[in-house]
Amino acid sequence: MRFLLDAEQREFAASLDAMLTAADTPSVVRDWSRGDHARGRALWRRIAEAGVFALAVPEAYEGLGQHPVELALAFVELGRHAVPGPLVETVTAATLLTEPGPAKRLLPALAAGETMATVARDHGYALDGEAAGIHLSLTAEGLRLAPGHGPVRPSLDPARRLTPLDPGGELLATGPPLAPALLLARLTTAAQALGVGLALLDRTVTHVKRRTQFGVPIGSFQTVRHQLADARIALEFARPLLLGAALTMTAEDVAAAKVTACEAAYRTARTALQLHGAIGYTAEYDLSLWLTKARALRTAWGSPDECRDTVLSGGRRW
Amino acid sequence: MDLAFTQEDEAFRAEARSWLHAHVPTSPLPSLETEEGFAAHRAWEAELAADRWSVVNWPTAYGGRDAGIVRWLVFEEEYYAAGAPGRVNQNGISLLAPTLFDHGTQEQRDRVLPSMATGRTVWAQAWSEPEAGSDLASLRAKGVRTEGGWMLSGQKTWSSRAAFADRAFGLFRTDPDTPKPHQGLTYLMFDLRAPGVTVRPIRRLDGKPAFAELFLDEVFVPDEDVIGEPGRGWRIAMSTAGNERGLMLRSPGRFLAAADRLHTLWQSLGSPGATRSRVADALIGARAYQLFTYAAASRFLEGETLGPESSLNKVFWSEYDIALTETALDLLGEEGELADTDWSERYVFSLAGPIYAGTNEIQRDIIAERLLGLPKGRR
């Protein structure tokens, strides 16, 4: 038992962080929110070059094989930098495409970052359908390659654009591996949420050190300090759940990580908004990029209730 | 990174499980906060010690198994899963013993540790004083130099287990003229039945004497009972605080077992929807705490010190414990009011968590300053 990242894993996360820090993601997000995907696609290619999407694609299809721990680490960084796009959906698609024919045809482009995939459950929304090149719909008959998408509907998070998928299209598989795909979707959403929460905390700590009231930094007020301490506690206890879930990939562990990371991020978002005051309530200030995402991720790929139900239905206890 | 235990760890787990299966009392012992329960728990410590299960992480020379922190975690998981009794000598084992391993003399370790391992000597802590609370630098109980030792006078309070314990350890001001208040303190051990000691039990919320006030009037302590250098007690006390001790104060095994029992209780009552998310959160919290501890133990084994991280841990488990036991009492409804059940005993015990070992407000200040780098504030 050595529940600790090794040097290579830490280095992978750190190099991704450095690359994303240099990429000026806030302006990429703002472009994306207006439907301008050019810079987002360029960033997507660099994320692929770092190996992120390949971590979900089997070696036979030009990937690296599935590596949930490294994927989780990568998604924490993607969340920390508010990277836009159907990130979770792309790795989820890689898990759904197991039939050799479609896999051979579609997966290499996903691993290389040449295109993005999005996925809609039943008649739900697919994220960023107008940016994605591969539209997968999960229907009663199985997995279909949808011919296109319907009108774009805005999300509470301006960087997330919700699109219904057109009915019909090629049937890719009659019994796609739904359970493993849902696990990976939840795991990467949890990781992204944790990253969002960490960014919110970080930015808020910086803010309360600078912002003064009554002649002192507001970060010296105990009520402010204690709210941030609580946010830190919530995030720090979500992290081991996330990494543990990436190791075991059991439904209960992944659901526990999802609900905990998303709740911690959401709670941190509320604290961040409160401690920033009115400026945090504006769209023009960058904090909003993370605030709205924390809300959206909370229900993406499994609401808190659904995840808690999964935990309760687990037969094996830890 | 992995969660797999070695074959040896698994063999250790199996051995612990089978021993516990054969020895854990079939009906719960009386509350350890009563005279009768204290004696029963002391006898249980002796039974554990007879087969070297009372202090598994200690060296074999002192009655342990040299098990290391991972196997300690494994043992604790099995211990609480088996429904074994609470540990009456927790203060000695988790607070005094690590200090003696780090700062005691060979003679002190040889003299003090074996009888602690068997429960023959049960230890109380004597940190707190009236007016002091978490601010140990304001301690006033004093030690005055005398031939061959020190004379202790003053008052200690909130001394857990002291109503029935044998000995106590704590800090005393032995030099009143130091420039800083946390200097001039000496860490020492004393006998609760020595001449000059008066123990006044204090009843906690449910009426049980879970702690006591200690009045000391020229109590002689020989030099051999001073831990480390006189005047350096603060540093000695702090050097083990937040480290291994921070990990071992509350084992994840305890919460995993409690969450499982809560889940079973909930199911036995027909899985009522109103408490659904609270029960789920109890299961999730236990898993989070287990994995957080595994991560901390792994870092500890790599030689890292844990320091202020133990403040995250303390706030988490203390609030978690209350939420869990509150949920159980709410589920039990009218039955939950009864004072003589395991759950109500557990509930009363849990209420103290955010108050002792440094209040949660103090812990949050530590997190704010030392982990988040926020400016010092007015408390």
XYZ file of C-alpha atoms in Angstrom:
697
model
C 0.000 0.000 0.000
C 1.561 3.229 -1.167
C -1.233 5.699 -1.725
C 0.985 8.439 -3.047
C 1.640 9.801 -6.514
C 4.978 8.780 -7.940
C 7.465 11.255 -9.393
C 6.342 10.624 -12.963
C 2.697 11.283 -12.120
C 3.533 14.482 -10.295
C 5.667 15.615 -13.177
C 2.904 14.873 -15.691
C 0.445 17.033 -13.740
C 2.999 19.797 -13.256
C 3.916 19.971 -16.943
C 0.263 20.084 -17.947
C -0.272 22.867 -15.410
C 2.665 24.817 -16.816
C 1.431 24.427 -20.380
C -2.099 25.545 -19.461
C -0.843 28.461 -17.373
C 1.055 29.734 -20.425
C -1.982 29.264 -22.675
C -4.036 32.162 -21.248
C -7.088 29.935 -20.863
C -9.488 32.691 -19.693
C -9.427 34.347 -23.103
C -9.800 30.925 -24.794
C -12.870 30.313 -22.635
C -14.367 33.663 -23.576
C -13.921 32.933 -27.283
C -15.459 29.511 -26.816
C -18.459 31.023 -25.036
C -19.118 33.167 -28.112
C -18.978 30.123 -30.389
C -15.504 30.920 -31.675
C -13.629 27.628 -31.393
C -10.361 28.439 -33.166
C -8.174 28.960 -30.107
C -10.012 26.243 -28.237
C -9.154 23.754 -30.966
C -5.528 24.797 -30.956
C -5.393 24.303 -27.196
C -7.172 20.968 -27.616
C -4.387 19.775 -29.919
C -1.771 20.694 -27.352
C -3.672 18.863 -24.644
C -3.752 15.833 -26.943
C -0.024 16.172 -27.599
C 0.494 16.013 -23.851
C -1.180 12.597 -24.096
C -4.390 13.366 -22.252
C -6.941 11.839 -24.640
C -4.669 8.910 -25.441
C -4.979 7.959 -21.765
C -8.518 6.783 -22.510
C -7.847 5.082 -25.862
C -6.601 1.487 -26.239
C -3.127 0.984 -27.689
C -4.612 -0.832 -30.689
C -6.208 2.462 -31.745
C -3.193 4.696 -31.264
C -3.827 5.415 -27.611
C -1.888 4.595 -24.466
C -4.446 2.223 -22.956
C -6.799 3.293 -20.222
C -5.053 5.003 -17.285
C -7.666 6.331 -14.865
C -5.188 7.742 -12.326
C -3.358 9.799 -14.933
C -6.673 10.820 -16.489
C -7.869 12.017 -13.095
C -4.671 14.029 -12.610
C -5.016 15.546 -16.067
C -8.641 16.501 -15.518
C -7.828 18.213 -12.236
C -5.475 20.451 -14.237
C -8.047 20.980 -17.013
C -10.539 22.046 -14.347
C -8.028 24.284 -12.610
C -7.513 26.142 -15.871
C -11.214 26.135 -16.851
C -10.400 24.519 -20.206
C -13.596 24.517 -22.306
C -14.969 21.815 -24.568
C -16.393 18.295 -24.413
C -13.428 16.946 -22.462
C -15.316 14.418 -20.362
C -17.430 13.445 -23.363
C -14.398 12.758 -25.514
C -12.847 10.312 -23.063
C -16.285 8.802 -22.433
C -16.680 8.244 -26.169
C -13.368 6.422 -26.184
C -14.790 4.002 -23.630
C -18.029 3.517 -25.542
C -16.350 2.761 -28.870
C -15.246 -0.822 -28.339
C -16.574 -2.381 -31.561
C -13.437 -2.877 -33.679
C -14.839 -1.270 -36.841
C -15.987 2.059 -35.395
C -13.094 2.082 -32.945
C -10.545 1.814 -35.723
C -12.310 4.482 -37.716
C -12.944 7.036 -34.959
C -10.559 6.581 -32.050
C -7.180 7.543 -33.557
C -8.495 11.019 -34.357
C -9.759 11.405 -30.780
C -6.428 10.278 -29.308
C -4.572 12.732 -31.533
C -6.888 15.615 -30.691
C -7.872 16.086 -34.337
C -11.504 16.026 -33.411
C -13.758 16.135 -30.362
C -16.539 13.769 -29.490
C -19.716 14.465 -27.605
C -22.262 12.095 -26.104
C -25.950 12.441 -25.304
C -27.821 10.078 -23.053
C -31.325 9.123 -24.209
C -32.870 12.390 -25.311
C -30.593 14.556 -23.215
C -28.162 17.260 -24.224
C -24.755 16.725 -25.706
C -22.100 19.199 -24.636
C -20.673 21.407 -27.388
C -22.304 19.547 -30.248
C -21.417 22.336 -32.664
C -17.722 21.977 -31.881
C -17.576 18.194 -31.874
C -16.885 16.102 -34.961
C -18.272 12.881 -33.501
C -21.783 12.845 -32.062
C -22.737 9.732 -30.148
C -26.248 9.104 -28.922
C -27.100 6.432 -26.424
C -30.533 5.143 -27.387
C -32.663 2.155 -26.528
C -31.241 0.298 -29.552
C -27.652 1.023 -28.648
C -24.969 3.493 -29.601
C -25.587 5.595 -32.697
C -23.433 8.009 -34.648
C -25.866 10.908 -34.817
C -26.006 12.760 -38.120
C -25.845 16.173 -36.492
C -27.099 18.374 -33.696
C -30.033 20.640 -33.015
C -30.009 24.269 -31.860
C -27.457 25.407 -29.305
C -28.950 26.162 -25.910
C -27.013 28.216 -23.404
C -25.870 26.635 -20.162
C -25.617 28.452 -16.836
C -21.918 28.130 -17.594
C -21.467 30.235 -20.740
C -18.523 28.048 -21.743
C -20.755 24.981 -21.912
C -23.075 24.905 -24.901
C -25.833 22.339 -24.805
C -27.077 20.700 -27.965
C -29.680 18.022 -28.570
C -28.558 15.456 -31.153
C -30.450 14.621 -34.334
C -32.204 11.261 -34.305
C -31.075 8.322 -36.424
C -27.611 7.751 -37.807
C -25.407 4.700 -38.032
C -25.847 2.084 -35.308
C -22.320 1.559 -33.972
C -23.039 -1.000 -31.277
C -26.116 -2.702 -29.887
C -24.661 -3.300 -26.426
C -22.108 -0.577 -25.753
C -20.248 -0.764 -22.404
C -22.431 1.737 -20.601
C -21.267 1.024 -17.066
C -17.521 1.540 -17.708
C -18.282 4.623 -19.786
C -20.370 6.137 -17.008
C -17.598 5.387 -14.511
C -15.028 7.219 -16.580
C -17.431 10.110 -17.206
C -18.077 10.470 -13.485
C -14.426 10.091 -12.563
C -13.238 12.756 -14.990
C -16.109 15.082 -14.057
C -15.129 14.677 -10.402
C -11.525 15.467 -11.254
C -12.498 18.490 -13.302
C -14.688 19.715 -10.442
C -11.868 19.290 -7.947
C -9.656 21.388 -10.207
C -12.368 24.028 -10.464
C -12.654 24.097 -6.671
C -8.888 24.400 -6.199
C -8.751 27.315 -8.635
C -11.625 29.061 -6.868
C -9.939 28.654 -3.505
C -6.610 29.829 -4.825
C -8.064 32.936 -6.434
C -10.120 33.757 -3.379
C -7.144 33.424 -1.054
C -5.221 35.835 -3.293
C -8.164 38.235 -3.291
C -8.696 38.335 0.477
C -5.014 39.030 1.040
C -5.181 42.101 -1.209
C -8.619 43.481 -0.526
C -8.719 45.714 2.512
C -11.604 46.914 4.636
C -11.415 48.880 7.868
C -7.714 49.286 7.148
C -6.738 45.603 7.141
C -6.836 42.759 4.602
C -10.181 40.999 4.829
C -8.210 37.734 5.018
C -7.386 38.628 8.603
C -11.032 38.422 9.679
C -11.816 35.180 11.391
C -15.133 34.646 9.606
C -13.357 34.958 6.267
C -10.457 32.751 7.316
C -12.738 30.045 8.653
C -14.862 29.880 5.525
C -11.715 29.390 3.459
C -10.399 26.798 5.896
C -13.661 24.875 5.479
C -13.344 25.045 1.702
C -9.792 23.714 1.961
C -10.936 20.844 4.187
C -13.725 19.911 1.772
C -11.358 19.910 -1.219
C -8.576 18.046 0.577
C -10.928 15.208 1.509
C -12.279 14.990 -2.046
C -8.802 14.431 -3.465
C -8.090 11.002 -1.902
C -11.595 9.850 -2.850
C -10.851 10.800 -6.433
C -7.489 9.037 -6.565
C -8.826 6.014 -4.694
C -11.706 5.763 -7.155
C -9.259 5.984 -10.064
C -7.436 2.988 -8.604
C -10.433 0.788 -7.818
C -12.907 2.056 -10.446
C -15.776 0.562 -8.459
C -19.171 2.184 -8.920
C -19.388 3.189 -5.239
C -15.929 4.725 -5.108
C -16.454 6.690 -8.309
C -19.883 7.903 -7.203
C -18.466 8.917 -3.818
C -15.699 10.858 -5.542
C -18.160 12.518 -7.904
C -20.564 13.741 -5.257
C -17.803 14.815 -2.868
C -15.640 16.642 -5.406
C -18.623 18.382 -6.979
C -20.070 19.411 -3.626
C -16.687 20.646 -2.436
C -16.223 22.673 -5.614
C -19.723 24.070 -5.372
C -19.308 24.996 -1.746
C -16.016 26.676 -2.599
C -17.764 28.539 -5.423
C -20.332 29.906 -2.993
C -17.577 30.954 -0.607
C -15.563 32.500 -3.437
C -18.544 34.519 -4.598
C -19.342 35.707 -1.096
C -15.771 36.746 -0.342
C -15.299 38.523 -3.661
C -18.510 40.458 -3.199
C -20.072 42.258 -6.155
C -17.055 41.868 -8.428
C -17.445 38.100 -8.188
C -21.023 38.483 -9.366
C -19.966 39.926 -12.704
C -19.323 38.091 -15.952
C -16.412 40.349 -16.847
C -14.282 39.214 -13.917
C -12.509 35.911 -14.592
C -13.740 34.271 -11.400
C -17.075 33.715 -13.156
C -15.437 31.163 -15.478
C -15.030 28.788 -12.553
C -18.108 29.820 -10.557
C -20.551 28.782 -13.253
C -18.674 25.613 -14.087
C -18.862 24.437 -10.482
C -22.641 24.685 -10.732
C -22.813 22.855 -14.072
C -20.514 19.985 -13.113
C -22.546 19.283 -10.007
C -25.302 17.666 -12.053
C -23.330 16.585 -15.133
C -23.078 12.781 -15.435
C -24.933 12.066 -12.218
C -26.664 14.373 -9.742
C -25.676 14.286 -6.076
C -28.737 12.134 -5.360
C -27.937 9.630 -8.094
C -24.384 9.309 -6.844
C -25.486 8.870 -3.234
C -27.892 6.154 -4.350
C -25.035 4.335 -6.025
C -23.029 4.518 -2.804
C -25.940 3.154 -0.779
C -26.642 0.326 -3.183
C -23.044 -0.921 -3.127
C -22.953 -4.379 -1.615
C -19.305 -4.341 -0.642
C -18.214 -1.966 2.024
C -14.761 -0.461 2.237
C 0.344 4.642 -6.378
C -1.662 1.683 -5.149
C -4.114 0.514 -2.506
C -2.944 -3.091 -2.445
C -1.690 -4.493 0.822
C 1.249 -6.892 0.814
C 0.742 -10.573 1.510
C 2.324 -10.038 4.912
C -0.123 -7.213 5.666
C -3.014 -9.426 4.628
C -1.715 -12.260 6.803
C -1.514 -9.798 9.681
C -5.093 -8.736 8.968
C -6.274 -12.347 8.983
C -4.469 -13.060 12.242
C -5.986 -9.997 13.905
C -9.429 -10.835 12.610
C -9.354 -14.366 13.905
C -8.002 -13.318 17.307
C -10.675 -10.638 17.647
C -13.366 -13.052 16.540
C -12.359 -15.367 19.366
C -11.900 -12.701 22.073
C -14.183 -9.694 21.592
C -16.794 -9.701 24.363
C -20.156 -10.825 23.033
C -22.046 -8.118 24.899
C -20.796 -4.528 25.152
C -18.779 -3.570 28.223
C -20.288 -0.975 30.551
C -19.380 2.642 29.728
C -15.703 3.288 30.335
C -16.662 6.567 31.953
C -17.977 4.664 35.011
C -15.958 2.936 37.716
C -17.289 -0.465 36.768
C -16.763 0.133 33.062
C -13.284 1.484 33.641
C -12.296 -1.725 35.414
C -13.839 -3.857 32.677
C -11.981 -1.906 29.999
C -8.730 -2.185 31.948
C -9.197 -5.964 32.037
C -9.811 -5.911 28.289
C -6.511 -4.058 27.775
C -4.770 -6.838 29.687
C -6.419 -9.449 27.485
C -5.308 -7.587 24.353
C -1.803 -7.218 25.735
C -1.492 -10.903 26.599
C -1.391 -11.652 22.882
C 0.388 -8.415 21.891
C -2.590 -6.651 20.360
C -2.771 -3.608 22.618
C 0.017 -1.566 21.003
C 0.732 -3.250 17.688
C 2.899 -0.441 16.299
C 5.271 -0.412 19.292
C 8.564 -2.307 19.326
C 8.290 -5.881 20.536
C 10.467 -5.046 23.548
C 7.579 -3.039 25.015
C 4.765 -5.432 24.208
C 4.092 -4.414 20.625
C 4.508 -6.125 17.281
C 6.711 -3.567 15.545
C 3.862 -3.415 13.076
C 4.377 0.000 11.479
C 1.709 2.487 10.616
C 0.104 0.587 7.735
C -0.486 -2.481 9.858
C -1.692 -0.290 12.672
C -4.344 1.002 10.248
C -5.181 -2.558 9.222
C -5.451 -3.634 12.842
C -7.729 -0.719 13.702
C -10.023 -1.537 10.779
C -10.363 -5.088 12.035
C -10.633 -3.991 15.649
C -13.635 -1.731 15.138
C -15.239 -3.938 12.509
C -15.252 -6.676 15.146
C -17.185 -4.383 17.503
C -14.360 -4.409 20.060
C -14.530 -2.084 23.096
C -13.254 1.506 23.204
C -9.681 1.944 24.410
C -9.321 3.211 27.951
C -5.622 4.047 27.649
C -5.824 6.087 24.458
C -4.274 9.183 26.080
C -1.203 7.301 27.168
C -0.853 5.297 23.978
C -1.390 8.094 21.476
C 0.003 11.094 23.359
C 2.537 10.115 26.029
C 4.084 7.064 24.383
C 5.180 8.793 21.136
C 6.755 11.527 23.264
C 8.672 8.963 25.302
C 9.852 7.213 22.139
C 11.163 10.527 20.820
C 12.334 12.297 23.961
C 12.272 9.914 26.924
C 15.265 8.164 28.441
C 15.805 4.439 28.034
C 15.025 4.037 31.717
C 11.709 5.893 31.310
C 10.674 3.800 28.333
C 11.541 0.580 30.150
C 9.651 1.651 33.243
C 6.579 3.336 31.783
C 5.700 1.611 28.520
C 5.180 -2.047 29.527
C 2.609 -1.220 32.196
C 0.878 1.150 29.768
C 0.678 -1.653 27.216
C -1.102 -3.968 29.640
C -3.455 -1.357 31.102
C -1.946 -1.823 34.546
C -1.212 1.901 34.488
C -3.862 4.032 32.851
C -2.817 7.572 31.958
C -4.696 10.839 32.029
C -3.540 13.990 30.326
C -3.070 17.144 32.337
C -2.655 19.849 29.712
C -5.573 22.160 30.305
C -5.888 24.675 33.055
C -8.649 27.034 34.032
C -8.211 30.133 31.781
C -5.846 28.327 29.398
C -7.806 26.212 26.925
C -5.913 25.836 23.671
C -3.466 28.544 24.727
C -0.908 26.335 26.429
C 1.548 29.211 26.624
C -0.571 30.733 29.371
C -0.145 27.752 31.716
C 0.298 28.699 35.359
C 0.527 25.464 37.357
C 4.100 25.493 38.563
C 6.987 23.261 39.440
C 9.550 24.451 41.967
C 13.005 22.902 42.139
C 13.661 20.790 45.192
C 16.223 18.182 46.073
C 16.078 15.335 43.562
C 13.054 16.653 41.730
C 10.238 19.185 41.548
C 7.319 20.274 43.707
C 4.138 20.776 41.681
C 1.395 23.166 42.713
C -1.629 24.565 40.973
C -4.686 23.400 39.177
C -5.343 21.365 36.036
C -8.746 20.786 34.542
C -10.659 18.905 31.839
C -8.306 16.024 32.465
C -9.828 13.180 30.465
C -10.058 9.819 32.257
C -8.493 11.308 35.404
C -11.463 10.331 37.550
C -10.250 6.718 37.517
C -6.765 6.823 35.989
C -3.489 6.087 37.794
C -1.025 8.619 36.492
C -0.976 11.814 34.463
C 1.382 13.773 32.238
C 1.470 17.460 31.487
C 3.316 20.756 31.293
C 4.265 22.848 34.320
C 5.843 26.275 34.561
C 9.230 25.726 36.145
C 10.750 29.091 35.271
C 8.420 32.084 35.656
C 11.043 34.584 34.442
C 11.478 33.613 30.804
C 11.052 36.302 28.107
C 8.396 34.315 26.245
C 5.454 32.521 27.849
C 6.006 29.202 26.069
C 9.495 28.973 27.481
C 10.167 27.749 30.983
C 7.685 24.895 30.805
C 8.644 21.377 31.804
C 7.008 18.169 30.629
C 6.640 15.593 33.368
C 4.702 12.635 34.676
C 3.110 12.351 38.099
C 1.083 9.967 40.198
C -2.594 10.801 40.643
C -2.491 9.117 44.039
C 0.608 10.923 45.292
C 0.350 12.981 48.497
C -0.889 16.485 47.667
C -3.038 15.462 44.698
C -6.800 15.951 44.904
C -8.881 14.629 42.049
C -12.340 16.119 41.648
C -14.310 14.236 38.995
C -16.298 16.451 36.615
C -19.492 15.048 35.192
C -19.983 15.562 31.498
C -23.364 16.247 29.840
C -24.773 12.794 30.549
C -23.671 12.788 34.179
C -20.713 10.425 33.769
C -17.347 11.474 35.275
C -15.439 11.465 31.996
C -12.885 13.974 33.199
C -11.656 15.673 36.343
C -10.069 18.684 37.921
C -6.705 18.140 39.583
C -5.594 20.214 42.549
C -1.884 19.917 43.251
C -0.378 21.045 46.530
C 3.373 20.487 46.701
C 3.321 17.212 44.867
C 6.816 15.759 44.638
C 7.984 14.489 41.255
C 11.438 12.917 41.081
C 13.854 13.949 38.324
C 13.428 10.577 36.676
C 9.854 11.578 35.753
C 10.854 14.696 33.849
C 10.672 14.123 30.081
C 13.513 15.801 28.222
C 15.271 18.911 29.434
C 13.515 21.032 32.061
C 12.241 24.283 30.572
C 11.841 22.786 27.106
C 8.495 21.121 27.659
C 6.673 23.214 25.067
C 8.969 22.152 22.246
C 8.832 18.549 23.347
C 5.045 18.574 23.453
C 4.821 20.298 20.068
C 7.368 18.123 18.301
C 5.100 15.113 18.412
C 1.906 17.118 17.943
C 0.514 17.024 14.441
C 2.844 14.289 13.333
C 2.332 10.570 13.784
C 0.098 11.462 16.680
C -2.146 13.527 14.420
C -2.664 10.419 12.369
C -3.288 8.098 15.256
C -5.683 10.135 17.355
C -8.709 8.729 15.523
C -8.332 5.723 13.321
C -10.369 5.405 10.119
C -11.348 1.907 11.242
C -13.505 3.431 13.924
C -15.519 5.498 11.453
C -15.733 2.792 8.790
C -17.276 0.455 11.336
C -19.633 3.124 12.670
C -20.782 4.066 9.162
C -21.432 0.428 8.366
C -23.493 0.064 11.520
C -25.436 3.196 10.645
C -26.111 1.840 7.165
C -27.334 -1.454 8.626
C -29.556 0.392 11.101
C -31.013 2.478 8.273
C -31.740 -0.611 6.192
C -33.300 -2.377 9.179
C -35.726 0.547 9.506
C -36.821 0.196 5.884
C -34.314 2.641 4.334
C -36.312 5.795 5.098
C -35.939 8.346 2.320
C -35.650 11.355 4.610
C -32.258 10.250 5.955
C -31.023 8.777 2.675
C -28.424 11.384 1.853
C -27.166 11.651 5.425
C -26.539 7.904 5.554
C -24.828 8.019 2.160
C -22.668 10.900 3.369
C -21.675 8.894 6.438
C -20.442 6.060 4.201
C -18.673 8.481 1.894
C -17.084 10.382 4.770
C -15.670 7.198 6.283
C -14.146 6.233 2.940
C -12.750 9.748 2.460
C -11.185 9.673 5.904
C -9.729 6.213 5.308
C -8.123 7.260 2.027
C -6.943 10.608 3.408
C -5.241 8.672 6.202
C -3.704 6.174 3.786
C -2.253 9.111 1.857
C -0.940 10.730 5.028
C 0.536 7.435 6.233
C 2.240 6.960 2.861
C 3.790 10.405 3.077
C 4.830 9.758 6.657
C 6.579 6.556 5.559
C 8.477 8.537 2.927
C 9.858 10.659 5.726
C 7.609 13.685 5.295
C 6.309 15.471 8.352
C 2.594 16.087 8.408
C 2.413 19.243 10.499
C -0.575 21.510 9.889
C -2.317 18.858 7.800
C -3.401 17.263 11.060
C -5.649 20.300 11.524
C -7.578 19.348 8.372
C -7.897 15.873 9.749
C -9.075 16.987 13.187
C -11.837 19.287 11.978
C -12.987 16.655 9.516
C -13.306 13.711 11.881
C -14.766 15.680 14.758
C -17.581 17.137 12.658
C -18.066 13.899 10.778
C -18.451 11.963 14.040
C -21.228 14.246 15.264
C -23.084 14.161 11.935
C -22.933 10.375 11.896
C -24.169 9.845 15.438
C -26.845 12.525 15.084
C -28.159 10.660 12.064
C -28.325 7.455 14.086
C -30.224 9.142 16.923
C -32.630 10.768 14.469
C -33.239 7.404 12.819
C -33.964 5.832 16.190
C -36.560 8.478 16.943
C -37.954 8.104 20.450
C -35.486 5.295 21.178
C -32.691 7.676 20.332
C -33.395 9.625 23.493
C -32.455 6.697 25.709
C -29.179 7.384 27.466
C -27.969 3.824 27.961
C -27.417 2.754 24.369
C -24.207 2.495 22.360
C -25.372 5.228 20.018
C -26.176 7.699 22.755
C -22.849 7.039 24.494
C -21.163 7.575 21.162
C -23.152 10.745 20.560
C -22.157 12.322 23.867
C -18.540 11.358 23.239
C -18.646 12.862 19.740
C -19.883 16.221 21.008
C -16.533 16.859 22.658
C -14.574 16.337 19.429
C -14.696 19.911 18.121
C -13.849 21.230 21.608
C -10.784 19.312 22.756
C -7.295 18.723 21.329
C -7.347 22.345 20.165
C -10.812 23.655 19.339
C -11.899 23.588 15.741
C -11.644 27.388 15.673
C -7.973 27.060 16.557
C -7.553 24.373 13.882
C -9.195 26.587 11.256
C -6.847 29.416 12.209
C -3.906 27.061 11.731
C -5.254 26.023 8.313
C -5.797 29.661 7.349
C -2.338 30.796 8.359
C -0.129 27.807 7.717
C -1.831 26.089 4.769
C -3.511 29.024 3.007
C -0.965 31.674 3.937
C -3.564 34.178 5.119
C -2.458 37.072 7.298
C -2.600 36.651 11.035
C -5.896 37.782 12.393
C -7.332 38.926 15.606
C -8.677 35.768 17.205
